[in-house]
């Protein structure tokens, strides 16, 4: 890709980032993006097939990075021998959350599009999908504890979803409002301590 082509692409994506950030995907005007980028509509369609394709070009790398790291933490924990899992409880998730906070703080604008401005796109359920994964692996871990002889009460799947949703929305709320990274890390640690204590209470002695 030559310098002129790269410059045009960057202008389109920067204009889109500004427009999507201000108005959200649904409210954003493709005509305004093209105008602000200083390109023709024909030139735009040489790069992207639609407004959603343009939106995806900005947020997909970050959605893939965040979900990929999250899934890595979940699967690495689940693949541990069952008798080792209780001793590792919270270790992988803590490392993952710290990584995510650092990542989001380094890519605030496009991640904000993903988390706050994606209604009307395939990304609008990103946090919900992450919560669903968390619930799935939480229920699997509770089954592991039962097989290990722990007296774990039955918890409704919907209740697990509500708890996980509150936790993830809290984590993302902290880091999407331009909070300095150091403070964001302290807050997510406190948030995780809060939810961990709650889970321990629900799961019994």
Coordinates of C-alpha atoms in Angstrom, one line a residue:
X1 CA 0.0 0.0 0.0
X2 CA 1.6 3.3 -1.0
X3 CA 1.7 6.4 1.2
X4 CA -1.1 8.2 -0.6
X5 CA -3.5 5.2 -0.3
X6 CA -2.6 4.8 3.4
X7 CA -3.2 8.5 4.0
X8 CA -6.6 8.3 2.4
X9 CA -7.6 5.3 4.5
X10 CA -6.4 6.9 7.7
X11 CA -8.4 10.1 6.9
X12 CA -11.5 8.1 6.4
X13 CA -11.1 6.1 9.6
X14 CA -10.2 9.2 11.7
X15 CA -13.2 11.1 10.3
X16 CA -15.3 8.0 11.1
X17 CA -13.9 7.7 14.6
X18 CA -14.9 11.3 15.3
X19 CA -18.4 11.0 13.8
X20 CA -19.1 7.6 15.5
X21 CA -17.8 8.9 18.9
X22 CA -20.1 11.9 18.7
X23 CA -23.3 10.4 17.3
X24 CA -23.0 6.6 17.7
X25 CA -23.2 4.2 14.8
X26 CA -26.9 4.8 14.2
X27 CA -26.7 8.6 14.3
X28 CA -23.5 8.9 12.3
X29 CA -23.7 10.3 8.8
X30 CA -21.7 8.6 6.1
X31 CA -22.0 11.7 4.0
X32 CA -20.5 13.7 6.8
X33 CA -17.7 11.2 7.3
X34 CA -16.8 11.4 3.6
X35 CA -16.9 15.2 3.7
X36 CA -14.8 15.5 6.8
X37 CA -12.3 13.0 5.3
X38 CA -12.0 15.1 2.2
X39 CA -12.8 12.2 -0.2
X40 CA -15.5 11.5 -2.7
X41 CA -18.2 8.9 -2.0
X42 CA -16.8 6.8 -4.9
X43 CA -13.4 6.9 -3.2
X44 CA -15.0 5.8 0.1
X45 CA -16.6 2.7 -1.6
X46 CA -13.2 1.8 -2.9
X47 CA -12.3 1.0 0.7
X48 CA -15.5 0.0 2.4
X49 CA -18.7 -1.6 1.3
X50 CA -20.9 0.1 4.0
X51 CA -21.0 2.3 7.1
X52 CA -20.9 -0.9 9.2
X53 CA -17.9 -2.2 7.4
X54 CA -16.1 1.1 8.2
X55 CA -17.2 0.8 11.9
X56 CA -15.9 -2.8 12.0
X57 CA -12.6 -1.8 10.6
X58 CA -12.1 0.4 13.6
X59 CA -13.4 -1.8 16.4
X60 CA -12.8 -5.4 15.3
X61 CA -9.1 -5.5 16.1
X62 CA -9.9 -4.4 19.7
X63 CA -13.0 -6.6 20.1
X64 CA -10.8 -9.6 18.9
X65 CA -8.0 -8.7 21.3
X66 CA -10.2 -8.3 24.4
X67 CA -12.4 -11.3 23.7
X68 CA -9.3 -13.4 22.8
X69 CA -7.5 -12.6 26.0
X70 CA -10.7 -13.2 28.0
X71 CA -11.2 -16.6 26.4
X72 CA -7.6 -17.5 27.0
X73 CA -8.0 -16.9 30.7
X74 CA -11.2 -18.9 30.9
X75 CA -9.9 -21.9 29.0
X76 CA -6.5 -22.0 30.7
X77 CA -8.3 -22.2 34.1
X78 CA -10.8 -24.8 32.9
X79 CA -7.9 -27.0 31.5
X80 CA -6.2 -27.2 34.9
X81 CA -6.6 -30.5 36.7
X82 CA -9.8 -30.2 38.7
X83 CA -8.0 -30.6 42.1
X84 CA -5.8 -27.6 41.3
X85 CA -8.6 -25.3 40.2
X86 CA -9.6 -24.0 43.7
X87 CA -6.1 -22.9 44.5
X88 CA -5.9 -21.0 41.2
X89 CA -9.3 -19.4 41.6
X90 CA -9.0 -15.7 40.8
X91 CA -5.4 -15.8 39.6
X92 CA -6.1 -16.0 35.9
X93 CA -9.1 -13.7 36.0
X94 CA -7.1 -11.0 37.9
X95 CA -4.3 -11.1 35.4
X96 CA -6.8 -10.9 32.6
X97 CA -8.6 -7.9 34.1
X98 CA -5.4 -6.0 34.6
X99 CA -4.4 -6.7 31.0
X100 CA -7.8 -5.5 29.8
X101 CA -7.6 -2.3 31.8
X102 CA -4.1 -1.6 30.4
X103 CA -5.3 -2.4 26.9
X104 CA -8.4 -0.2 27.1
X105 CA -6.4 2.7 28.5
X106 CA -4.0 2.4 25.5
X107 CA -6.9 2.3 23.0
X108 CA -9.6 4.4 24.7
X109 CA -11.3 5.9 21.6
X110 CA -11.9 2.8 19.5
X111 CA -12.8 0.7 22.6
X112 CA -15.3 3.4 23.6
X113 CA -16.9 2.9 20.2
X114 CA -17.1 -0.8 20.8
X115 CA -18.6 -0.5 24.3
X116 CA -20.8 2.6 24.0
X117 CA -21.5 3.5 20.4
X118 CA -22.1 0.1 18.7
X119 CA -25.9 -0.1 18.8
X120 CA -27.2 -1.2 15.4
X121 CA -24.1 -3.2 14.6
X122 CA -23.0 -6.8 15.3
X123 CA -20.9 -5.5 18.2
X124 CA -23.7 -4.1 20.3
X125 CA -23.9 -7.4 22.3
X126 CA -20.2 -7.5 23.0
X127 CA -20.4 -7.2 26.8
X128 CA -23.4 -9.5 26.9
X129 CA -21.5 -12.2 25.0
X130 CA -18.6 -11.8 27.4
X131 CA -21.0 -12.2 30.3
X132 CA -22.5 -15.4 28.7
X133 CA -19.0 -16.9 28.6
X134 CA -18.4 -16.0 32.2
X135 CA -21.6 -17.6 33.3
X136 CA -20.9 -20.8 31.3
X137 CA -17.5 -21.2 32.9
X138 CA -18.7 -20.3 36.4
X139 CA -21.3 -23.0 36.2
X140 CA -18.6 -25.5 35.0
X141 CA -16.4 -24.5 38.0
X142 CA -19.3 -25.0 40.4
X143 CA -19.7 -28.5 39.0
X144 CA -16.0 -29.1 39.6
X145 CA -16.3 -28.0 43.2
X146 CA -19.2 -30.5 43.7
X147 CA -17.1 -33.3 42.2
X148 CA -14.4 -32.4 44.7
X149 CA -16.9 -32.9 47.5
X150 CA -17.8 -29.3 48.2
X151 CA -21.3 -28.5 49.3
X152 CA -22.2 -26.0 46.7
X153 CA -25.9 -24.8 46.6
X154 CA -27.7 -24.6 43.3
X155 CA -27.6 -21.1 41.9
X156 CA -30.0 -20.1 39.2
X157 CA -28.3 -19.4 35.8
X158 CA -30.2 -16.1 35.5
X159 CA -28.8 -15.1 38.9
X160 CA -25.3 -15.9 37.8
X161 CA -25.9 -13.8 34.7
X162 CA -27.1 -10.8 36.7
X163 CA -24.0 -11.0 38.9
X164 CA -21.6 -11.4 36.0
X165 CA -23.3 -8.6 34.1
X166 CA -23.0 -6.2 37.1
X167 CA -19.3 -7.0 37.4
X168 CA -18.4 -6.6 33.8
X169 CA -20.4 -3.4 33.4
X170 CA -18.7 -2.1 36.5
X171 CA -15.2 -2.9 35.1
X172 CA -15.9 -1.2 31.8
X173 CA -17.7 1.8 33.4
X174 CA -14.5 2.5 35.3
X175 CA -12.2 2.5 32.3
X176 CA -14.3 4.1 29.6
X177 CA -14.6 7.4 31.4
X178 CA -11.0 8.5 30.9
X179 CA -10.0 7.4 34.4
X180 CA -6.2 7.4 34.8
X181 CA -4.9 3.8 34.5
X182 CA -3.5 3.7 38.0
X183 CA -6.8 4.6 39.6
X184 CA -8.7 2.3 37.2
X185 CA -6.5 -0.6 38.3
X186 CA -7.2 0.1 42.0
X187 CA -10.9 0.4 41.3
X188 CA -11.2 -2.9 39.4
X189 CA -9.2 -4.7 42.1
X190 CA -11.7 -3.4 44.7
X191 CA -14.6 -4.3 42.4
X192 CA -13.2 -7.9 42.0
X193 CA -12.7 -8.2 45.8
X194 CA -16.4 -7.1 46.3
X195 CA -17.7 -9.7 43.8
X196 CA -15.4 -12.4 45.0
X197 CA -16.6 -12.0 48.6
X198 CA -20.2 -12.1 47.3
X199 CA -19.6 -15.4 45.4
X200 CA -17.9 -17.0 48.4
X201 CA -21.0 -16.1 50.5
X202 CA -23.4 -17.5 47.9
X203 CA -21.4 -20.7 47.5
X204 CA -21.4 -21.4 51.2
X205 CA -18.6 -22.4 53.5

